[in-house]
XYZ file of C-alpha atoms in Angstrom:
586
model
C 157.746 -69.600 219.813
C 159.031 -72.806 218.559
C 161.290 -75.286 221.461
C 163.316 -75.301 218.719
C 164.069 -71.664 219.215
C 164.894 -71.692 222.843
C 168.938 -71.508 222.456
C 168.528 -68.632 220.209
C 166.334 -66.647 221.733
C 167.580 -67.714 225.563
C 171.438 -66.438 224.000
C 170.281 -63.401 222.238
C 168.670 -62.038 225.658
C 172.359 -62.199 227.167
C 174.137 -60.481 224.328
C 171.419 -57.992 223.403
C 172.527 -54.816 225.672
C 175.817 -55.053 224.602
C 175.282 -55.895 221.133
C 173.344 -51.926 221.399
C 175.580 -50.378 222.941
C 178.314 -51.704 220.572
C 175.677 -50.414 217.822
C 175.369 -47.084 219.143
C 179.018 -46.798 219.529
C 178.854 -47.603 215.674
C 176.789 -44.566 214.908
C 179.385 -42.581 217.188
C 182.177 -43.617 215.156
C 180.256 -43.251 211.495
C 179.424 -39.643 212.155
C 182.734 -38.715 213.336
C 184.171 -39.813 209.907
C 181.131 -38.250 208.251
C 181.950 -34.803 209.752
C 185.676 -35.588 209.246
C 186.571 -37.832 206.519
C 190.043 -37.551 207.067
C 189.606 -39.617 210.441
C 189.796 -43.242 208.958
C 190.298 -44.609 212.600
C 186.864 -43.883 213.487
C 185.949 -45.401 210.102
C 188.119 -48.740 210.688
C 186.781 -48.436 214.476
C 183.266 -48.567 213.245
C 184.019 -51.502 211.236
C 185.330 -53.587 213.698
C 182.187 -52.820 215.866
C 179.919 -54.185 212.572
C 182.375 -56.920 212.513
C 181.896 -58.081 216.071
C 177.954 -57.419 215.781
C 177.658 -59.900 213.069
C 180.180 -62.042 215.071
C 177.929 -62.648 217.803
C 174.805 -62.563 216.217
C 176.105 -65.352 213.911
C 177.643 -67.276 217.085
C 173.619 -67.080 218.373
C 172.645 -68.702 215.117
C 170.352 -65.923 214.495
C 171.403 -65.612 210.730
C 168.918 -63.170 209.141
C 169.985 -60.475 211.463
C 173.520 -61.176 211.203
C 172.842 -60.493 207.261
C 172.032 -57.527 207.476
C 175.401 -56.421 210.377
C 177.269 -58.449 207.569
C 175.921 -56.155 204.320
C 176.387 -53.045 207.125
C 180.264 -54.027 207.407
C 180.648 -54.454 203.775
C 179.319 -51.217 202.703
C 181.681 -49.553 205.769
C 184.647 -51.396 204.059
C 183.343 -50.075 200.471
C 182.772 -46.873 202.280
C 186.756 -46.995 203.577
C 188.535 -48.249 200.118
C 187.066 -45.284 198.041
C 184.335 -47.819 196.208
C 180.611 -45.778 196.653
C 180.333 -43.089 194.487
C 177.586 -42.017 196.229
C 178.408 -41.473 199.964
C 175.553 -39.706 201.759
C 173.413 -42.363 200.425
C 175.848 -44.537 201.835
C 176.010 -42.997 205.063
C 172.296 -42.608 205.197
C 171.523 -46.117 204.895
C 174.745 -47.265 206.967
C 172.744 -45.014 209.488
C 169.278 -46.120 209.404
C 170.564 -50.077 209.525
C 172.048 -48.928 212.676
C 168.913 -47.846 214.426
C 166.451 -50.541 212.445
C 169.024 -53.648 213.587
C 168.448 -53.026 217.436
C 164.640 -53.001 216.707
C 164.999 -55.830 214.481
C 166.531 -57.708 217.626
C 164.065 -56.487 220.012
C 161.028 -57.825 218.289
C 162.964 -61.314 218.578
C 163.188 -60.753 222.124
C 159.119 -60.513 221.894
C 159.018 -64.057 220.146
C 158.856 -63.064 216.344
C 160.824 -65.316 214.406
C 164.220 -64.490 212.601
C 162.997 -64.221 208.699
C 165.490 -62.005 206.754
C 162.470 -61.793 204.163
C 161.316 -59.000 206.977
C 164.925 -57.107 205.983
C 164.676 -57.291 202.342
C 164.150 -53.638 201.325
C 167.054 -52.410 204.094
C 169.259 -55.288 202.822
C 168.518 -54.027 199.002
C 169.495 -50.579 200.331
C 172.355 -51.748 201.613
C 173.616 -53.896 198.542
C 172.805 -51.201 196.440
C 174.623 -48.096 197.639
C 177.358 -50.220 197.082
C 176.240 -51.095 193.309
C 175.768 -55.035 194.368
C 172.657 -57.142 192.947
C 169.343 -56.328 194.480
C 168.533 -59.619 196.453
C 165.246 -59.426 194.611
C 166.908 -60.590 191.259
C 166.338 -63.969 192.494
C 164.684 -65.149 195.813
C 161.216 -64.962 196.607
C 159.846 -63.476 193.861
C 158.897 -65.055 190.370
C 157.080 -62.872 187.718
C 155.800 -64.016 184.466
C 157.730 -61.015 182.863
C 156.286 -62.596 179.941
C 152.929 -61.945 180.506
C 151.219 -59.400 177.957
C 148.784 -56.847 177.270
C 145.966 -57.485 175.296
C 145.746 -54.194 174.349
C 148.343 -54.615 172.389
C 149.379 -50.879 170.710
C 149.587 -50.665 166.404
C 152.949 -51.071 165.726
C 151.853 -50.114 162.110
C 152.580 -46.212 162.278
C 155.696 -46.469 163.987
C 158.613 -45.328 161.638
C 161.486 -48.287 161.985
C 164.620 -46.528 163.556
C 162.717 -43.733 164.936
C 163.554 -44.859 168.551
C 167.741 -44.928 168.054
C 166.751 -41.001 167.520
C 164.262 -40.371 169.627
C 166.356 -41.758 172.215
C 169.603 -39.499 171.783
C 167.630 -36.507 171.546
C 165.612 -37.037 175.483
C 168.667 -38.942 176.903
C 169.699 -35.508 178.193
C 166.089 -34.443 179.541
C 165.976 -38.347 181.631
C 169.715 -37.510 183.251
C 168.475 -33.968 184.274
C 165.589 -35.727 186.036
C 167.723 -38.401 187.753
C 170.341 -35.543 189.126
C 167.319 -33.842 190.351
C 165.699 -36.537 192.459
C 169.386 -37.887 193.602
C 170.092 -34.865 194.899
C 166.638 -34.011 196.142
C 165.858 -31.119 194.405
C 162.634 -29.937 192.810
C 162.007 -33.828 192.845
C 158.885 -33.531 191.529
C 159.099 -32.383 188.719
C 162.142 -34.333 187.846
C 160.016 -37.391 188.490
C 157.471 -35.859 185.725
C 160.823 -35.029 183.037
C 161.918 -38.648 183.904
C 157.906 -40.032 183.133
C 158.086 -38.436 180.136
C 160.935 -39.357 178.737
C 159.551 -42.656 179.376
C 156.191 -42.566 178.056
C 157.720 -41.091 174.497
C 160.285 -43.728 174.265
C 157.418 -46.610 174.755
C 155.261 -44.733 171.956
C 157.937 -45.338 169.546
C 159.094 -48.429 170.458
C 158.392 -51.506 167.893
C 159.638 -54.365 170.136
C 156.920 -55.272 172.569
C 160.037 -56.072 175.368
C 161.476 -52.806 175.046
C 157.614 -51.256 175.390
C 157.406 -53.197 178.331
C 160.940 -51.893 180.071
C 159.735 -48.120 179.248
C 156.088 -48.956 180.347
C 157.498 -50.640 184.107
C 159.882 -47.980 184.400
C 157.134 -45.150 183.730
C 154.587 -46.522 186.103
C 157.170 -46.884 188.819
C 158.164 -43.218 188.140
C 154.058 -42.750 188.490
C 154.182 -44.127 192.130
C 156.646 -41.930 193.257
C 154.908 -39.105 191.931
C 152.183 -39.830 193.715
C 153.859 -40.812 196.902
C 152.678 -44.463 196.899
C 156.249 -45.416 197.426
C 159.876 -44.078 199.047
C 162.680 -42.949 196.671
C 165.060 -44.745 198.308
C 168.669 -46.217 197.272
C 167.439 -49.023 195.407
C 164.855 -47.115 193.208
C 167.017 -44.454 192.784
C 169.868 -47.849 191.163
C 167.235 -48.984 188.940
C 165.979 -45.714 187.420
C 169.968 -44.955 187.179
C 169.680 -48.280 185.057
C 167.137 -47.718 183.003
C 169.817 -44.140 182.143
C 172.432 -46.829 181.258
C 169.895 -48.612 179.042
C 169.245 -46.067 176.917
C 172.692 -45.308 176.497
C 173.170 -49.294 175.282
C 170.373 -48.408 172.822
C 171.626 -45.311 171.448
C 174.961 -47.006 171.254
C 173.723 -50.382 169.554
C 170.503 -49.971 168.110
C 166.770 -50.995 169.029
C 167.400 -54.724 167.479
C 170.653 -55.413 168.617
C 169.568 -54.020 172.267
C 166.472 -55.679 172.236
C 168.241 -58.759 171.925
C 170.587 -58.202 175.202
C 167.946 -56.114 177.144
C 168.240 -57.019 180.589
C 165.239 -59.439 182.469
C 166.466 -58.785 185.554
C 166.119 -54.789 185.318
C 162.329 -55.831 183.982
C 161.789 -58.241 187.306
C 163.423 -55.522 189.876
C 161.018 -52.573 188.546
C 157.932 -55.297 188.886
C 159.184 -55.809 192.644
C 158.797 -52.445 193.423
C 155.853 -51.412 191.412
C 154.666 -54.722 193.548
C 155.231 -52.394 196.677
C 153.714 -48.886 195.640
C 150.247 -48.309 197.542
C 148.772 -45.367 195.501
C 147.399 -47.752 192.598
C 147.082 -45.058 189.807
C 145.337 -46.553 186.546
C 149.273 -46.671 185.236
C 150.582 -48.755 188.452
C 147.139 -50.841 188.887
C 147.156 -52.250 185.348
C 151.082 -53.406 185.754
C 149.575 -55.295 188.935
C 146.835 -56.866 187.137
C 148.815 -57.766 184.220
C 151.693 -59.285 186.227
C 149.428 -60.444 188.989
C 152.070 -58.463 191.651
C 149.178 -58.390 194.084
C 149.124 -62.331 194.319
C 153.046 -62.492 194.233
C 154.119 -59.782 197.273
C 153.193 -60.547 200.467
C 151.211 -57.551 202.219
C 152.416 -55.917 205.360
C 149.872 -58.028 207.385
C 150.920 -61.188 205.549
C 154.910 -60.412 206.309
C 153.497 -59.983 210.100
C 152.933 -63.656 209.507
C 156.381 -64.159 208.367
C 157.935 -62.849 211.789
C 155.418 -65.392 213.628
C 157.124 -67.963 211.106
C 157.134 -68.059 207.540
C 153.359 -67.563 207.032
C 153.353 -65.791 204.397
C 155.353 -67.773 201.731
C 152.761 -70.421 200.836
C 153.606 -74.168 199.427
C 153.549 -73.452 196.578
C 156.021 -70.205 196.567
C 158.456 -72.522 199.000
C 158.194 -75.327 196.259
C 159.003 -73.020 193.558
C 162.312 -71.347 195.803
C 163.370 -75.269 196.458
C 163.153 -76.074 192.954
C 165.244 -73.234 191.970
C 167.629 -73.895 194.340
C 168.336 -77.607 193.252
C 168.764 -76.706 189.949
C 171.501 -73.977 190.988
C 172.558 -76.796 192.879
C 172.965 -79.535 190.607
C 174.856 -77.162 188.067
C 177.261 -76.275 190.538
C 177.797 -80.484 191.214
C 177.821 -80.417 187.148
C 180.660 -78.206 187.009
C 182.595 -79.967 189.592
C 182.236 -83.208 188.382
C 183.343 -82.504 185.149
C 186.458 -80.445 186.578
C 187.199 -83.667 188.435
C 187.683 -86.212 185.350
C 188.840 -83.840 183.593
C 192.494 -85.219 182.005
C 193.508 -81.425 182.269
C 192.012 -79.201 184.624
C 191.385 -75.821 183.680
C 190.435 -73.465 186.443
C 188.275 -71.149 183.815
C 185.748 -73.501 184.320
C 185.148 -73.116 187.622
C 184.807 -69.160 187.457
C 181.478 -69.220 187.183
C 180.716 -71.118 190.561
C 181.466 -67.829 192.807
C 178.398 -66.212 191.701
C 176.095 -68.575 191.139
C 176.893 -70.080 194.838
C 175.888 -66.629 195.998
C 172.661 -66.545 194.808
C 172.070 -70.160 196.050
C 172.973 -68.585 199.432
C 171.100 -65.478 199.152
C 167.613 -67.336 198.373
C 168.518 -69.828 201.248
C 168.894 -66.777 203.195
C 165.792 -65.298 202.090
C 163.756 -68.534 203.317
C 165.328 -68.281 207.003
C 168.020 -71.427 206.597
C 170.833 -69.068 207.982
C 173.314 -71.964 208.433
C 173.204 -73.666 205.128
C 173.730 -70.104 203.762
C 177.292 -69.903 205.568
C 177.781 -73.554 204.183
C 177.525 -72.325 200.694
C 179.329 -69.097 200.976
C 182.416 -70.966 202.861
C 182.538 -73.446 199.620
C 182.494 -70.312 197.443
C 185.029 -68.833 199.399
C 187.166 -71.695 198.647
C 186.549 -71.791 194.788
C 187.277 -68.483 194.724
C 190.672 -69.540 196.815
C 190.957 -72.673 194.083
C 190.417 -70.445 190.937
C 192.730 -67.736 192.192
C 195.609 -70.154 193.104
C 195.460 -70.241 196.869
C 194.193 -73.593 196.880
C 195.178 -76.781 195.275
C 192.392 -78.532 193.671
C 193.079 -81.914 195.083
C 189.978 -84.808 195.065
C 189.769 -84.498 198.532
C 188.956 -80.657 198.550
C 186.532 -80.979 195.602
C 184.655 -84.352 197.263
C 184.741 -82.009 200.449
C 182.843 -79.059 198.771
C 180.935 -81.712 196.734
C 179.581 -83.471 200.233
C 178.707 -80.344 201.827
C 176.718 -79.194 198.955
C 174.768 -82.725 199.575
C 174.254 -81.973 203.300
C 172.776 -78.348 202.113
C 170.392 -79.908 199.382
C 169.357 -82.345 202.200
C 168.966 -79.820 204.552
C 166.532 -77.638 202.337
C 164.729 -80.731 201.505
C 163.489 -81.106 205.048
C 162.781 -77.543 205.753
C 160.027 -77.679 202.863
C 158.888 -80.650 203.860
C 158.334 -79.441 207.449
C 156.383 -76.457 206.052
C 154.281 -78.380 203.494
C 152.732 -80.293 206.359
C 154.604 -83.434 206.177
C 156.632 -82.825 209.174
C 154.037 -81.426 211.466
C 153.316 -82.424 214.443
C 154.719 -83.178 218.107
C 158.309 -82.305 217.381
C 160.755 -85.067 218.171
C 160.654 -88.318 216.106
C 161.921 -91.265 218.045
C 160.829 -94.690 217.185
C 161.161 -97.197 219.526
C 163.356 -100.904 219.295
C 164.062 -103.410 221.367
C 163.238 -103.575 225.286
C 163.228 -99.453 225.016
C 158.934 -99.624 224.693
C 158.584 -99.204 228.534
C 160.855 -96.749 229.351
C 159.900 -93.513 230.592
C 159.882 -90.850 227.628
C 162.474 -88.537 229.140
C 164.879 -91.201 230.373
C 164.666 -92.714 226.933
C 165.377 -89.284 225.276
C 168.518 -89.225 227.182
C 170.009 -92.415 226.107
C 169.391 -92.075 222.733
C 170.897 -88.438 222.630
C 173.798 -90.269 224.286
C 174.535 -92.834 221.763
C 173.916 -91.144 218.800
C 176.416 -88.499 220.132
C 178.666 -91.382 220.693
C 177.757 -92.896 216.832
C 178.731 -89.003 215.432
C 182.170 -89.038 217.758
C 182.666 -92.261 215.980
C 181.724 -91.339 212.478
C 183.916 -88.322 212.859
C 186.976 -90.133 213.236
C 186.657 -92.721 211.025
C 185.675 -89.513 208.496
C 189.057 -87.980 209.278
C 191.002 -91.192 208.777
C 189.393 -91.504 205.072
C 190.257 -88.189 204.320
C 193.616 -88.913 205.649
C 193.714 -91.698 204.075
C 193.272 -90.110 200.490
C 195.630 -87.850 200.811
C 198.257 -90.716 201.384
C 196.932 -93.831 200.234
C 199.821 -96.059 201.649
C 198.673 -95.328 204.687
C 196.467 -98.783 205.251
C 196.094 -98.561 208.679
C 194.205 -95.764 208.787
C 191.589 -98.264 206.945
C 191.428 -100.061 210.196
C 190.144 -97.340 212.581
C 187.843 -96.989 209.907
C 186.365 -100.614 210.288
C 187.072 -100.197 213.909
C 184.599 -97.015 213.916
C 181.986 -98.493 211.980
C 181.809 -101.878 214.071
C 181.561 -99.747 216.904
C 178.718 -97.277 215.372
C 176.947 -100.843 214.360
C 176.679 -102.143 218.064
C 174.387 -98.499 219.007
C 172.277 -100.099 216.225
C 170.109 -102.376 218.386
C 168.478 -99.292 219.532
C 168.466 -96.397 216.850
C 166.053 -96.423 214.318
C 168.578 -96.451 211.283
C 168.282 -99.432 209.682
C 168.689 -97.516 206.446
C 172.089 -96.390 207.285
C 173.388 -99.686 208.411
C 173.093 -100.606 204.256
C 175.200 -97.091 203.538
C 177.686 -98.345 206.374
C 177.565 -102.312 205.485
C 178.403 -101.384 202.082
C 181.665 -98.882 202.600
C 182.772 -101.082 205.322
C 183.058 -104.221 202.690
C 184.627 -101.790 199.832
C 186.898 -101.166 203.006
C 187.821 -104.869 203.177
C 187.875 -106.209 199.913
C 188.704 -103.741 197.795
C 191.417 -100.901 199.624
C 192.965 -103.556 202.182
C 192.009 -107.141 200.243
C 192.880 -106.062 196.788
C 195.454 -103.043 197.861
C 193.320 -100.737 195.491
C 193.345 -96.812 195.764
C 189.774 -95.800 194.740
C 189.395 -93.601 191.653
C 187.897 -90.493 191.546
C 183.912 -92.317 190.828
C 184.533 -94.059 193.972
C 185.996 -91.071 196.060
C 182.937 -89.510 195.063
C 180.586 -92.367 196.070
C 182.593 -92.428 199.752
C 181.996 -88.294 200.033
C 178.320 -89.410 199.385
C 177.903 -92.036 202.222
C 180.042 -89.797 204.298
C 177.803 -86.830 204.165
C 174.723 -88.964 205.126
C 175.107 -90.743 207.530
C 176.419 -87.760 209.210
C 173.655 -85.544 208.276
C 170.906 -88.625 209.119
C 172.937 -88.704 212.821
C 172.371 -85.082 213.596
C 169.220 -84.989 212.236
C 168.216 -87.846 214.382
C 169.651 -86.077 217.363
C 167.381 -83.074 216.538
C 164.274 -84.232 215.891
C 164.107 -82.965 212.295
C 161.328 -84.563 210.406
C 161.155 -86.845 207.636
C 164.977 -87.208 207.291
C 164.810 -90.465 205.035
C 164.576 -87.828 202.216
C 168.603 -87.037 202.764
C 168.964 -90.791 202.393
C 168.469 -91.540 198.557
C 172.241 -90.349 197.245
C 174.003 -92.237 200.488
C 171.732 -94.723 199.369
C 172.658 -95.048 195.248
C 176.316 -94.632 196.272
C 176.512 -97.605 198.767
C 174.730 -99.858 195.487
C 177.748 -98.892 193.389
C 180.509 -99.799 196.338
C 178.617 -103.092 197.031
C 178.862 -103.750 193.040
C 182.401 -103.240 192.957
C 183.141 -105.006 196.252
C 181.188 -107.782 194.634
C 183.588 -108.424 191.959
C 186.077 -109.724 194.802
C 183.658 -111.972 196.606
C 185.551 -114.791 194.860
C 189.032 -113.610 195.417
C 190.547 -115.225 198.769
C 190.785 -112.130 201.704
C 194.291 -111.468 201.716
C 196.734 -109.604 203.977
C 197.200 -105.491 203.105
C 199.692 -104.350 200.324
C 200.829 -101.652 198.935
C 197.892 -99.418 196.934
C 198.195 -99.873 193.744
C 197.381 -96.756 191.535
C 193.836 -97.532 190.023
């Protein structure tokens, strides 16, 4: 195990009995209200047991187990407020979570690392007995659902609008199958009614997509027949979608459906065909075709993920980043354009909720627990924002802005740690001054010292900008600013941050000659440039008191934002320092 570790897996050995016993008090409570559903106080009891599980877990920082108590509690809530359909799956899986968690736990206890990857079919189980995206949608897992056959079928003798037909005469026999395997009866041969119905519907299918949906859907169908995989919850969803599908077809045609014909459905049903070990000819030619085999990581290979991310290669991590920024920079889009915006219309920022959850649910998948309660708290406040619970000053959208930053630079050191840049001994610390000769422990000390003492500073002088901005005739909050920063500058003779004294020299002269010289509230451009220093030199500081490697990567937006103070502090070099006014309105 990792030094870095240590706390986690030091904390989680004092909280682990109890957090069982609370668990098993859990399963008490559940199957009380399962054998009486009339007693929703053992129901809202068992939720507040979840609720302090993921609590504590969270509090120990060990975030891919306090995932899963989190997606536990929300299904008990959906469970409570009348919103699963389909209970005794829900109570089934609530059940099982229950008894894996504690396991889950123990094997941290043994020095396997906390990878949420590990959770992903119980978390899918979870999410969908309460009809929420599968987590595989998105993280982790990145088909070519493009890819094709060459054995391409004739499409000659296919009769155009046979399959509208076709499709509202079998509907019937597919929902027959379903019922049967939901409810467990002669499941068997409701798997083979449901394969059929599948197999026909590709044969007279023109559109090689739609061929494709019936053929992934039939030869995951063929690996439950054959036992190569369990029907649990979230097979059960997607073969429940594939029934809505063909409803959408009957309804609107094969061209007009072809057209809206969902990817994602197509990438879930590769996942899982991914997962099925009894490779009939069906289920080993989807493999080969999508290359599933070189995707999935094995059991053995997910062994190596509990030891610490072994399994998800460079180039898979690359791909996730990638992803990620892009997610990222189209939520900083949005923003930005809500910001200088003459009228602000909240519509616009309706689409952030969901597309900050998936950011957080791959950063999840990848093990970076924390940033993943960074995103969801700024979604929680757009959602706040866009339903009228929170004004959308500057302030709060620089805030949500910055921390967005600090997340991007965050995952940008993870993968470089796991690409190989970042190897090595650990803790950074590069030497200045007369600090060569001293011992390495005594020299760890002082330098966690100070830059504690640089972050106390920052932090004030932070809170007296953002103060500041919310009351710009407040000048002498600009002070304690400069006061902050000439004190952060006199640690600088022995930190290794010569990079962040530019980011620092640079606000502290906008400071100066532009908010007290020339009395000038900044405008929104420069509000954002501040947010951008702000966030790191902050983030640089605490990743300089961890030891994270190669943290000049967070440096390049602090970095571009100081350039544009300095050029606007520039145009005042000229102008004689004069004492504060009143801020003008820029």
């Amino acid at each position: 195990m990792n030094t870095e570790d240590t706390v986690e897996y030091n904390s989680l050995r004092w909280v682990k009995k109890e957090l069982d016993h609370i668990l098993h008090e859990a399963q008490v409570l559940l199957s009380a209200y399962i054998e009486d559903a009339t007693s929703k106080d053992s129901l809202n009891e068992c939720i507040d047991h979840l609720h302090m599980v993921q609590g504590t877990l969270q509090m120990v920082e060990l975030y891919g187990a306090a995932q899963m108590a989190e997606e536990m509690e929300l299904l008990a809530r959906a469970v409570l407020n009348e919103k699963v359909t389909k209970k005794d799956d829900a109570y089934d899986v609530l059940m099982r979570a229950m008894l894996q968690l504690p396991d889950y736990l123990e094997s941290l206890q043994a020095g396997n690392k906390d990878v949420p990857m590990v959770l992903l079919p119980m978390l899918n189980d979870l999410r969908a007995a309460r009809n929420e995206s599968l987590l595989s949608e998105n993280v982790l897992f990145f088909p070519d659902i493009d890819a094709s056959d060459e054995e391409e079928i004739d499409i000659k003798d296919i009769e155009a609008g046979a399959l509208d037909g076709l499709a509202k005469k079998i509907r019937p026999h597919y929902q027959i199958g379903l019922i049967g395997l939901i409810k467990g009866e002669k499941v068997k041969p409701s798997l083979k009614r449901i394969f059929a119905v599948l197999t026909e519907l590709e044969k007279k299918s023109i559109n090689h997509s739609l061929r494709r949906l019936w053929n992934c859907g039939a030869a995951l169908v063929d690996g439950l027949m054959h036992d190569g995989l369990d029907a649990n919850v979230s097979v059960k969803m997607l073969l429940g979608q594939i029934d809505r599908s063909i409803k959408e077809l009957i309804a609107s045609g094969e061209d007009a459906f072809t057209e809206k014909s969902s990817r994602d459905l197509l990438k879930n049903l590769l996942y899982y065909i991914g997962r099925v070990t009894s490779d009939t000819p069906r289920v080993a030619k989807i493999k080969s075709i999508y290359k599933l085999s070189q995707l999935l990581p094995s059991d053995s290979e997910l062994d190596e993920v509990r030891a610490g991310l072994g399994g998800l290669n460079e180039e898979l991590l690359q791909t996730v980043s990638q992803g990620i920024r892009e997610d990222l920079l189209e939520v900083k889009d949005v923003l930005e354009i809500f910001v200088h915006s003459e009228t602000r219309d909240l519509d616009k920022l309706k689409i952030l909720p969901e597309l900050l959850s998936k950011i957080a649910d791959t950063l999840s998948m990848i093990g970076l627990g924390e940033p993943r309660e960074n995103v969801n708290l700024q979604r929680q406040k757009i959602e706040e924002i866009v339903a009228g619970k929170l004004e959308p000053t500057d302030t709060e959208i620089m805030e949500i802005a910055g921390v967005l930053l600090s997340v991007e630079s965050q995952l940008n050191n993870f993968i470089a740690s796991k690409s190989g840049a970042g190897k090595g001994t650990g803790r950074t610390r590069h030497r200045v001054g007369n600090m060569e000769d001293m011992p390495e422990a005594e020299y760890d000390d002082v330098l966690t010292a100070v830059i504690r003492e640089a972050l106390q500073n920052f932090s004030d002088a932070r809170q007296s900008i953002l103060n500041y901005l919310n009351d710009t005739s407040q000048t002498d909050l600009l002070k304690n600013v400069i006061q902050r920063i000439d004190e952060i500058n006199g640690a600088m003779f022995m930190l290794p941050i010569q990079r962040l004294e530019t980011q620092l020299g640079a606000l502290e002269n906008y400071i100066r000659k532009v908010l007290i010289g020339q009395g000038m509230a900044p405008d929104s451009e420069a509000q954002d440039d501040i947010a951008f220093i702000i966030t790191s030199v902050e983030y640089y500081l605490e990743a300089l008191l961890e030891g994270r490697p190669n943290i000049e990567l967070s440096m390049t937006t602090g970095e571009n934002a100081a350039k544009k103070l300095n050029e606007i502090s520039v145009a005042y070099d000229d102008m004689a320092e004069e004492e504060p006014k009143e801020p003008k309105e820029p």
